[in-house]
Tab-separated table of C-alpha atoms and ligand atoms in Angstrom:
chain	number	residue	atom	x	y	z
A	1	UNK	CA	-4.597	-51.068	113.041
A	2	UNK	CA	-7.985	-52.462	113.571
A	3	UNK	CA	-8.988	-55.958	111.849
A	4	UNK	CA	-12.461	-56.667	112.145
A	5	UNK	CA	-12.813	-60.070	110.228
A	6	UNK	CA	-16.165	-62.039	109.467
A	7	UNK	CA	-17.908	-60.731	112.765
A	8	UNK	CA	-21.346	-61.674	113.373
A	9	UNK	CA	-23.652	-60.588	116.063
A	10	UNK	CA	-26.799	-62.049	117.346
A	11	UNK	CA	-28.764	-60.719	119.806
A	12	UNK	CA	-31.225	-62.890	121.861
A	13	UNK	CA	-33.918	-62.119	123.855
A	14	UNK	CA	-36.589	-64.125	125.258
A	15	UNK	CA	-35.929	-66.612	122.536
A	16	UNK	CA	-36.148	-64.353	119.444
A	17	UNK	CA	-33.179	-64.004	117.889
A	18	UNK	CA	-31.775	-60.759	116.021
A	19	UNK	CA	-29.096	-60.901	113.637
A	20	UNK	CA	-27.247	-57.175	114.029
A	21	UNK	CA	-24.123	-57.911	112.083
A	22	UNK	CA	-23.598	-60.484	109.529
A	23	UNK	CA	-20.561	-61.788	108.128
A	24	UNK	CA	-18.502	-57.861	108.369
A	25	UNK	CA	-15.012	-57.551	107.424
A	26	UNK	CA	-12.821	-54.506	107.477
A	27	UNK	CA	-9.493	-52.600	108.166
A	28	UNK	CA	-8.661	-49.716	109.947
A	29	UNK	CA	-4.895	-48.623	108.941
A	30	UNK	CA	-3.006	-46.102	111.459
A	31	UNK	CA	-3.741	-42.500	111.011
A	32	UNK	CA	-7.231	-43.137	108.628
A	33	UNK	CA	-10.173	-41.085	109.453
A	34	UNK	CA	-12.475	-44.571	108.819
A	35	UNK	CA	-16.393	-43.638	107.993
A	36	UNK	CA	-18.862	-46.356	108.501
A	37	UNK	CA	-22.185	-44.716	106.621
A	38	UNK	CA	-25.708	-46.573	107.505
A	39	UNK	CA	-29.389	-45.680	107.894
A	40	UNK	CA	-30.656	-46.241	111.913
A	41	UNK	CA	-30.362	-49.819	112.672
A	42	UNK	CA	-28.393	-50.799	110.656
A	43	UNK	CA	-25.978	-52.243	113.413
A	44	UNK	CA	-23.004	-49.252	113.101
A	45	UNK	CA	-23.117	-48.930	117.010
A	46	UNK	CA	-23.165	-52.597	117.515
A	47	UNK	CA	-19.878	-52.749	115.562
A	48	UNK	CA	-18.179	-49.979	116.834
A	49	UNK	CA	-18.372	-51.176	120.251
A	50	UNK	CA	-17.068	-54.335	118.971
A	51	UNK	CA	-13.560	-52.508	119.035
A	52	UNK	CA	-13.663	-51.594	122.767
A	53	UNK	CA	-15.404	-54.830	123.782
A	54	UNK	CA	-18.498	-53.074	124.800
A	55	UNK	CA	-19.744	-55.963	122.754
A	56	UNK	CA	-18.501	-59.199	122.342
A	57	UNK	CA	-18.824	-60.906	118.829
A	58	UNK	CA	-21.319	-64.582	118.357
A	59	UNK	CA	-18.248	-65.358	116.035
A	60	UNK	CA	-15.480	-63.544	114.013
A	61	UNK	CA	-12.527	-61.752	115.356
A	62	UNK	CA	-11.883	-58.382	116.256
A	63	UNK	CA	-8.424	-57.871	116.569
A	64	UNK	CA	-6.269	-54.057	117.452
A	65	UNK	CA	-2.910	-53.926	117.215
A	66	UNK	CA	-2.273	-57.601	116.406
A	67	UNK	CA	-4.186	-58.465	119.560
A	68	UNK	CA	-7.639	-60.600	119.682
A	69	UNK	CA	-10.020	-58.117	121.307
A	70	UNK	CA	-12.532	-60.804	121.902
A	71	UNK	CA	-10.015	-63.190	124.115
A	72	UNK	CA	-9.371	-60.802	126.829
A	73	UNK	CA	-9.637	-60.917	130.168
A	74	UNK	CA	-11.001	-58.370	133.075
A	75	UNK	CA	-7.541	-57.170	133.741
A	76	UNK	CA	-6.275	-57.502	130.347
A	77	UNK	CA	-9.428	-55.380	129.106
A	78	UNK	CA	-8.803	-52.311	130.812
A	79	UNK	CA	-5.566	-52.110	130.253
A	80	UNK	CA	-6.179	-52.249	126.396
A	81	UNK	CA	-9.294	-49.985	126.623
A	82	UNK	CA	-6.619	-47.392	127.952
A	83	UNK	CA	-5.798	-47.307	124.249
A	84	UNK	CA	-9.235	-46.278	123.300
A	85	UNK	CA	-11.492	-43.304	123.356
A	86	UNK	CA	-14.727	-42.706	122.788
A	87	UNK	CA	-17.627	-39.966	121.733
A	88	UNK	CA	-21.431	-39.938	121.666
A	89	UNK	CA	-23.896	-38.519	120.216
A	90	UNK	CA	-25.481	-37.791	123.406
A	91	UNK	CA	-22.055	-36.886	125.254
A	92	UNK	CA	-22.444	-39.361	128.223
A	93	UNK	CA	-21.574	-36.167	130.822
A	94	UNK	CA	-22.311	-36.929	134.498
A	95	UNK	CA	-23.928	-33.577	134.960
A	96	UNK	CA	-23.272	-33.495	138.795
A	97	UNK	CA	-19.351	-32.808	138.063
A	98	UNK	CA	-17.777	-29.969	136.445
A	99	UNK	CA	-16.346	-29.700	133.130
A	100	UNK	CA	-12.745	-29.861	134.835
A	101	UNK	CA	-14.319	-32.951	136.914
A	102	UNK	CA	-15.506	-34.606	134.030
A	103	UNK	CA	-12.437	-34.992	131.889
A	104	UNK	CA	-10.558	-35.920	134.560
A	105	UNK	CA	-12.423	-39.023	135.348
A	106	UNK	CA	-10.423	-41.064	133.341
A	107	UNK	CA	-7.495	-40.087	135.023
A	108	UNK	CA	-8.734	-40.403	138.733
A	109	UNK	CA	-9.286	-44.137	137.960
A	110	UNK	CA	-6.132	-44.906	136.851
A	111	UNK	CA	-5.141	-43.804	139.890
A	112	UNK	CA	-2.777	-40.816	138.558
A	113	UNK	CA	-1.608	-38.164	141.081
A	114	UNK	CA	-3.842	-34.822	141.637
A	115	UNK	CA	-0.720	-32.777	140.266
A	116	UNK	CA	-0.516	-34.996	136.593
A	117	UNK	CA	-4.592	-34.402	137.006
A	118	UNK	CA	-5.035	-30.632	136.795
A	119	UNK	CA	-1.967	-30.439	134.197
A	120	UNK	CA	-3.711	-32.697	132.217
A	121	UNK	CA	-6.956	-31.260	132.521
A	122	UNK	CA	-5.794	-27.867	131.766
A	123	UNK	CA	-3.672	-28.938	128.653
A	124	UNK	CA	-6.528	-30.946	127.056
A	125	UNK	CA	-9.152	-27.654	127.878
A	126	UNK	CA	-7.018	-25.591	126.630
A	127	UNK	CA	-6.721	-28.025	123.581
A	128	UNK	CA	-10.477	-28.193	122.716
A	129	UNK	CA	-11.121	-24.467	123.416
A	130	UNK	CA	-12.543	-24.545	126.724
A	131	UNK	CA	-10.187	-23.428	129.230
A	132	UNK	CA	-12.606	-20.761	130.670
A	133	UNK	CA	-15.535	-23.455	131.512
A	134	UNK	CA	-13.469	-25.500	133.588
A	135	UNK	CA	-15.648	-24.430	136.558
A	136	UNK	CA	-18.537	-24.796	134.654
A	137	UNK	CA	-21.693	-27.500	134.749
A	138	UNK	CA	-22.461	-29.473	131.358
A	139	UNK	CA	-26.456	-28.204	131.935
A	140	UNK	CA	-24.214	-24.713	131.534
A	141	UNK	CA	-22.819	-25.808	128.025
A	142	UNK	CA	-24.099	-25.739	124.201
A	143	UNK	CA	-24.082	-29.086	122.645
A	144	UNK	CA	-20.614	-28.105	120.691
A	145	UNK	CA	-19.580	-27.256	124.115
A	146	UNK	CA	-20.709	-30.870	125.833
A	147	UNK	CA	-19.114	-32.295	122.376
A	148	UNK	CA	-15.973	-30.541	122.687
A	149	UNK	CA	-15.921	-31.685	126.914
A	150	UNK	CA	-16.747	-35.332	125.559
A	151	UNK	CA	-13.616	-34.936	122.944
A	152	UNK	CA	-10.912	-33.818	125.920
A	153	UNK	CA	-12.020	-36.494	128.209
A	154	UNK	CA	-11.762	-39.309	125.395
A	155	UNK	CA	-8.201	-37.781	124.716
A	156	UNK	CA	-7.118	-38.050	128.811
A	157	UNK	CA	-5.138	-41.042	128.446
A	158	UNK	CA	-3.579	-40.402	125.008
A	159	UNK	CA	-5.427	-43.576	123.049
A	160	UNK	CA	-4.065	-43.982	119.784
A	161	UNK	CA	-7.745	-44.792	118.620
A	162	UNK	CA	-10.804	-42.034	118.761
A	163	UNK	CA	-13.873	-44.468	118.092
A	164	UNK	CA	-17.311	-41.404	117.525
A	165	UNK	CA	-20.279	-42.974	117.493
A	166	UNK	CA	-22.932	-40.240	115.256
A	167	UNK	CA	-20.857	-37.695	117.350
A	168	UNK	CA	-22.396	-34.982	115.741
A	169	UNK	CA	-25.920	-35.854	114.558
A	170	UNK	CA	-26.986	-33.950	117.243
A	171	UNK	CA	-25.373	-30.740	116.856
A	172	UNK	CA	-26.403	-28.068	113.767
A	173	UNK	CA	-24.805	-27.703	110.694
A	174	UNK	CA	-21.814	-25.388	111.813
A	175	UNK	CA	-21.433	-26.563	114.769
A	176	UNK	CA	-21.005	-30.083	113.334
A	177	UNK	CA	-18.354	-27.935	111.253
A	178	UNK	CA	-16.636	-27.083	113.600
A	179	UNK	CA	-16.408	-30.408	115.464
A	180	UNK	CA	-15.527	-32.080	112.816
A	181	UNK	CA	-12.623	-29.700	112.162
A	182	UNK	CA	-11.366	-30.717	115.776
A	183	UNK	CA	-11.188	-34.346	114.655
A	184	UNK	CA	-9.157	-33.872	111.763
A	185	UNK	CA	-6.885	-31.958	114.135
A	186	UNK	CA	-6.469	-34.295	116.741
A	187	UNK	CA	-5.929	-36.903	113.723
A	188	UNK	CA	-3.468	-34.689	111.878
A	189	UNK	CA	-1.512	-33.597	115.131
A	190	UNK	CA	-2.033	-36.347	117.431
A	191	UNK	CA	-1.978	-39.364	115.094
A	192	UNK	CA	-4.894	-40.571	116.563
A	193	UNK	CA	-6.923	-43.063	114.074
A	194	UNK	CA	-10.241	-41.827	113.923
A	195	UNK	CA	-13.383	-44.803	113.569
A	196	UNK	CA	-16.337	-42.894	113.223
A	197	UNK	CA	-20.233	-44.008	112.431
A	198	UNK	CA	-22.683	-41.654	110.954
A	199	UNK	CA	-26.376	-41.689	109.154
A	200	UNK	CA	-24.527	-38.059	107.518
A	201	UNK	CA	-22.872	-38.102	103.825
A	202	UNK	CA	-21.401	-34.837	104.807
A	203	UNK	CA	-19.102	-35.897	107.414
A	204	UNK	CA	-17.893	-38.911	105.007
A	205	UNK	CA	-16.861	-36.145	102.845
A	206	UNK	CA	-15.418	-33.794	104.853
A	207	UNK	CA	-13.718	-35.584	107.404
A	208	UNK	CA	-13.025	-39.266	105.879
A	209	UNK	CA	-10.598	-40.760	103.563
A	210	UNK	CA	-11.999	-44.484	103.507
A	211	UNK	CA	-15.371	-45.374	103.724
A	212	UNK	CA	-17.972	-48.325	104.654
A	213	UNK	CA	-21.583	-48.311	103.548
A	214	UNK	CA	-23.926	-50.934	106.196
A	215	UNK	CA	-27.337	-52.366	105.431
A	216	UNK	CA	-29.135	-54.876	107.648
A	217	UNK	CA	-26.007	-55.690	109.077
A	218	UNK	CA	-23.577	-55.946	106.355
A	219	UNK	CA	-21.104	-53.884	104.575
A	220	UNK	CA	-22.666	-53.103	101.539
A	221	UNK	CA	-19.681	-50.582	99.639
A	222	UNK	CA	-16.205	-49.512	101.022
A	223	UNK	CA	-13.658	-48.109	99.503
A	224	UNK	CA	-11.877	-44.962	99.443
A	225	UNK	CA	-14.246	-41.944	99.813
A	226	UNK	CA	-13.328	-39.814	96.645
A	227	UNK	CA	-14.036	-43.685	94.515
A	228	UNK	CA	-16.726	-43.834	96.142
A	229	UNK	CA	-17.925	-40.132	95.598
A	230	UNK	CA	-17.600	-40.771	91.800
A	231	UNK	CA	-18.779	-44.402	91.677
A	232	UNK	CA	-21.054	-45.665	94.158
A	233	UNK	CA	-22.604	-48.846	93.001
A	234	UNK	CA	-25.240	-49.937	95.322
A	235	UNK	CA	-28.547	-48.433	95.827
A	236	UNK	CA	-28.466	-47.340	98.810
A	237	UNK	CA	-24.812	-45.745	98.390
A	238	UNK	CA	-26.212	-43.941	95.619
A	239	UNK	CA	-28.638	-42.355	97.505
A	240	UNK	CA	-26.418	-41.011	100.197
A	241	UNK	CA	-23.821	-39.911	98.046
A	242	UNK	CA	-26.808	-38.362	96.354
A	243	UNK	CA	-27.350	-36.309	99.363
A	244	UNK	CA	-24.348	-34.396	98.739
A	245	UNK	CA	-23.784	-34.263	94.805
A	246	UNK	CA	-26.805	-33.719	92.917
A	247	UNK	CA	-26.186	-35.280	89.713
A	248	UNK	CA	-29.657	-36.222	88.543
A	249	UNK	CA	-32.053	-34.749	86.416
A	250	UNK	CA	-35.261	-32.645	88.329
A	251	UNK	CA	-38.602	-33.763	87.276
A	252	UNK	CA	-38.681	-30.155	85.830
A	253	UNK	CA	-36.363	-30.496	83.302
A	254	UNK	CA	-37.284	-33.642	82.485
A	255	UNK	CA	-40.864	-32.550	81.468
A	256	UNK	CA	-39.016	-30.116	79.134
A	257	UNK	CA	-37.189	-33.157	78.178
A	258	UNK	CA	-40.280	-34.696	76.684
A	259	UNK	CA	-41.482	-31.237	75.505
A	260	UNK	CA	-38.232	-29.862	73.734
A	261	UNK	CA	-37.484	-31.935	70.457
A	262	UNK	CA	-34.360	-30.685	68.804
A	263	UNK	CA	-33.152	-29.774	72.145
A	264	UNK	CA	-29.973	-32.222	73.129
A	265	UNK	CA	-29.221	-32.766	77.070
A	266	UNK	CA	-25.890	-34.037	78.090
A	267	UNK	CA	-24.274	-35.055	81.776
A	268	UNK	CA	-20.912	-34.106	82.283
A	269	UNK	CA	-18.964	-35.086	85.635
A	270	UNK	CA	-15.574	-33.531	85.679
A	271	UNK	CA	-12.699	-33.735	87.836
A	272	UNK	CA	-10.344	-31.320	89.876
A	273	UNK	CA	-8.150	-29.428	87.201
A	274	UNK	CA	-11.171	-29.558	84.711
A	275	UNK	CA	-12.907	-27.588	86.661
A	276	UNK	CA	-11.259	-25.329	86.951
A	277	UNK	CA	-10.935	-24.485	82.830
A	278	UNK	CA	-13.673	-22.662	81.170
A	279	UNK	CA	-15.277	-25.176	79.191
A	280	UNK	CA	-18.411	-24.075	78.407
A	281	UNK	CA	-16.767	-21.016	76.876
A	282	UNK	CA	-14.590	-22.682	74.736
A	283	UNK	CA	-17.618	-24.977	73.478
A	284	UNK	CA	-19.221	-22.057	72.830
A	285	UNK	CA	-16.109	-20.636	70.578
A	286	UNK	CA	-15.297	-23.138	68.755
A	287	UNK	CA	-18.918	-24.912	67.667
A	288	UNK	CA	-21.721	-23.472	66.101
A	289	UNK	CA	-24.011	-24.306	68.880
A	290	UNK	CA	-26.457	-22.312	71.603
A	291	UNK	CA	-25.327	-24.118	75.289
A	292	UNK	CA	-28.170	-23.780	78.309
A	293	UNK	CA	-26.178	-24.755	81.752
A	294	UNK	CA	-29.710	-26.102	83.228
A	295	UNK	CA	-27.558	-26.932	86.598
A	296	UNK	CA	-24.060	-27.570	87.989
A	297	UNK	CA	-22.870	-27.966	91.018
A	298	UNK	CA	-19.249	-28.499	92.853
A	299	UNK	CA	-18.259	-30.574	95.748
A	300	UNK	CA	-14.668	-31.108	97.734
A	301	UNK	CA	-14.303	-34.896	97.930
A	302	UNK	CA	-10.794	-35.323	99.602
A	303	UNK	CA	-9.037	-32.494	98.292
A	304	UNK	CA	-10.178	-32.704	94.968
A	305	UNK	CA	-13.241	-30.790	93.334
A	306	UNK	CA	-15.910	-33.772	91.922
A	307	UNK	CA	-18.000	-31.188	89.342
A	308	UNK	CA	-21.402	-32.009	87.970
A	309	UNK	CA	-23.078	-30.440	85.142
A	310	UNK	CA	-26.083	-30.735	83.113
A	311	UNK	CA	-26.438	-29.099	79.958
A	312	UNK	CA	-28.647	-28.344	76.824
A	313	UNK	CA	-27.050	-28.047	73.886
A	314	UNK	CA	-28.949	-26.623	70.332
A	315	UNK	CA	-27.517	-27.157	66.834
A	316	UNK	CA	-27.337	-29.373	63.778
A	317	UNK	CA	-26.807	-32.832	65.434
A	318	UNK	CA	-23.189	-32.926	63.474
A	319	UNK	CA	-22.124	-30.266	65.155
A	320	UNK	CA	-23.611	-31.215	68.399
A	321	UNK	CA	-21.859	-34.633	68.472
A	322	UNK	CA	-18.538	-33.021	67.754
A	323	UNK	CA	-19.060	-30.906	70.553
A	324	UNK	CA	-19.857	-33.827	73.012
A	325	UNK	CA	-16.634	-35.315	71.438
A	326	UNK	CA	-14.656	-32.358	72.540
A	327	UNK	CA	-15.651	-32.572	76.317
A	328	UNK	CA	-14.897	-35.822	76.199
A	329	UNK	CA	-11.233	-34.773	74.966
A	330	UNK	CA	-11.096	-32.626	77.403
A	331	UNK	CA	-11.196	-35.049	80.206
A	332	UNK	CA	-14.643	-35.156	81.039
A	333	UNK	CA	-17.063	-37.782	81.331
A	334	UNK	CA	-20.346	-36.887	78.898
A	335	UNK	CA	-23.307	-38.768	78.522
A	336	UNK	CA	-26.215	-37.961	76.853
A	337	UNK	CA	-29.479	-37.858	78.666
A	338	UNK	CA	-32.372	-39.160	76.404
A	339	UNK	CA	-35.321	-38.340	76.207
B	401	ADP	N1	-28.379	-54.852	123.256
B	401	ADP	C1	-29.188	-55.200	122.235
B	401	ADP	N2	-30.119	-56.171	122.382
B	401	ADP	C2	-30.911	-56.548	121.370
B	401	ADP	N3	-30.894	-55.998	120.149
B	401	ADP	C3	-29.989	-55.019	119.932
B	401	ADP	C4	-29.098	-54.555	120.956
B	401	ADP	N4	-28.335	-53.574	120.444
B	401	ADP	C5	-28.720	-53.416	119.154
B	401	ADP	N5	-29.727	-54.285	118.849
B	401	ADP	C6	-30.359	-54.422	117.528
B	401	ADP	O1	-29.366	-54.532	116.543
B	401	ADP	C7	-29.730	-53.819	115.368
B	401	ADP	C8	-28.658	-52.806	115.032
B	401	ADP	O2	-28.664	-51.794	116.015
B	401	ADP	P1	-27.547	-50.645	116.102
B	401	ADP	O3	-26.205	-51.283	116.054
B	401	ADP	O4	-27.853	-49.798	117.263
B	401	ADP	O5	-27.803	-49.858	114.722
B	401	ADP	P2	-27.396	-48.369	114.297
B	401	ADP	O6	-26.357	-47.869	115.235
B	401	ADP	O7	-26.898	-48.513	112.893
B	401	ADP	O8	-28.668	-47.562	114.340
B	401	ADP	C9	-31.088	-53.226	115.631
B	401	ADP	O9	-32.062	-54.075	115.098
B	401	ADP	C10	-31.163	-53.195	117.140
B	401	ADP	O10	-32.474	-53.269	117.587
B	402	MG	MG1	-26.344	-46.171	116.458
């Protein structure tokens, strides 16, 4: 578990004093996948090297396992950090050294034996889908590649913590998939807790089940990612889980919003099994009423479908409301857009 409780960073330099975390306070259980969500400097990699005392906190406790990160000594330190990986966005590969070469490093500075070496190696290649580029250079490798070489060397000494720091903002979209994918396996199969920062909704929602939004330092939002999917509450939360679901009105239809006059316009957000029923079709059966699906759209939040729909609805306002009523009944949540 990993208690981070009422940290505060300040950086100074030449007198001027920057403030890159302010007051932050979460939990890491075992076996989460843990999202911290921010815009660029926002301080997410100043916290997240908090954990493996890259950083040291101006006051606050970071504490893993029951044990006070921040009161450690030298010897102490690397002992502990034995415990933790870590991925970048970059990779951090010494490109002079061989894939094989590179994962090992951990492992040659603890000291182990050249046998438990090349086992270990070879296990964690063949583990991350690389055992034929053990030979090869990282100048040799596509960035899923380098990702993938970053992933089996952070896995060497068996850490029960994976910390990624945006580890794959700068990979493209499948790719990213199929990084991603790896986590969850080595978090599924390994029990490996998983800390990750990212500037990318789309990771929060495929990979994460609890969440942390940061702005200028603090945590803004957390919660658990499929809450947090339905409600955001703050600004900024709204705009990245707007990235993903697109539950708002274009300026298109909102011209024929003005335009249209007996026209009616209703939001509906509907959960998992509603989804799956056909609604509109039964609206359409049982009220006397023309439907126009302007736009819908479906997203997996956590294993469960988060739906969004937005519809225009034409009839004698009676009938119209007893429609709305019916969704409603049906499990939905239906608000009417006005105009
Ligand atoms: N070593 C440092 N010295 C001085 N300022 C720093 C240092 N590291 C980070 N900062 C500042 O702290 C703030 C947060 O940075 P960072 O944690 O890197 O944000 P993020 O990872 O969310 O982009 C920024 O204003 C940045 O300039
Ligand atoms: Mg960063």
């Amino acid at each position: 578990m990993i208690q981070i409780q009422h940290v505060s960073k300040i950086f100074e330099r030449s007198g001027v004093k920057n403030q890159a975390l302010k007051d932050i306070s979460l939990e890491v259980s075992d076996g989460d996948i843990f999202g911290v969500i921010g815009y660029s400097g926002a301080g997410k990699s100043t916290l997240i090297r908090m954990v493996n005392a890259l950083e040291r906190p101006t006051s606050g406790k970071v504490i893993v396992d029951g044990t006070d990160v921040s009161a450690f000594n030298h010897r102490d330190l690397r002992k502990f950090k034995r415990k933790i990986g870590m991925i970048f966005q970059h990779f951090n590969l010494l490109e002079s050294k061989t894939v094989f070469n590179n994962v090992g490093i951990p492992l040659v500075l603890e000291r182990r034996s050249r046998k438990e070496i090349r086992e270990r190696v070879v296990k964690l290649l063949d583990f991350v889908g690389l055992a034929d580029k053990a030979g090869s250079y990282p100048d040799e490798l596509s960035g899923g590649q380098k990702q993938r070489v970053g992933i089996a060397r952070a896995l060497a000494l068996n850490p029960s913590i994976l910390l990624c720091d945006e580890a794959t903002s700068a990979l493209d979209p499948k790719t990213t998939e199929q990084i991603l994918e790896l986590l969850k396996n080595i978090n599924t199969k390994y029990q490996i807790t998983i800390l990750l920062i990212t500037h990318e909704m789309g990771v929060i929602q495929k990979i994460c089940n609890h969440v942390a939004v940061m702005e200028k330092g603090q945590i803004i939002e957390q919660g658990s990612v499929f809450e947090l999917f339905r409600h955001p509450r703050q600004k900024t939360t709204r705009d990245f889980v707007g990235s993903i679901i697109h539950s708002d009105l274009s300026d298109s239809i909102r011209r024929q919003l003005i335009s249209g006059s007996h026209v009616r316009t209703f939001k509906i957000e509907f959960i998992s099994d509603s989804a799956t029923r056909p609604l509109i079709n039964d609206l359409i059966r049982q009220f006397d009423i023309t439907v126009n699906i302007v736009s819908a759209n479906m997203s997996e939040v956590q294993g469960k479908t988060i739906g969004h729909m937005i519809i225009m609805v034409n009839g004698n306002d009676s009938e119209v409301d007893a429609a709305a009523a019916f969704l409603a009944e049906q499990g939905t949540t239906v608000k009417e857009v006005s105009q």
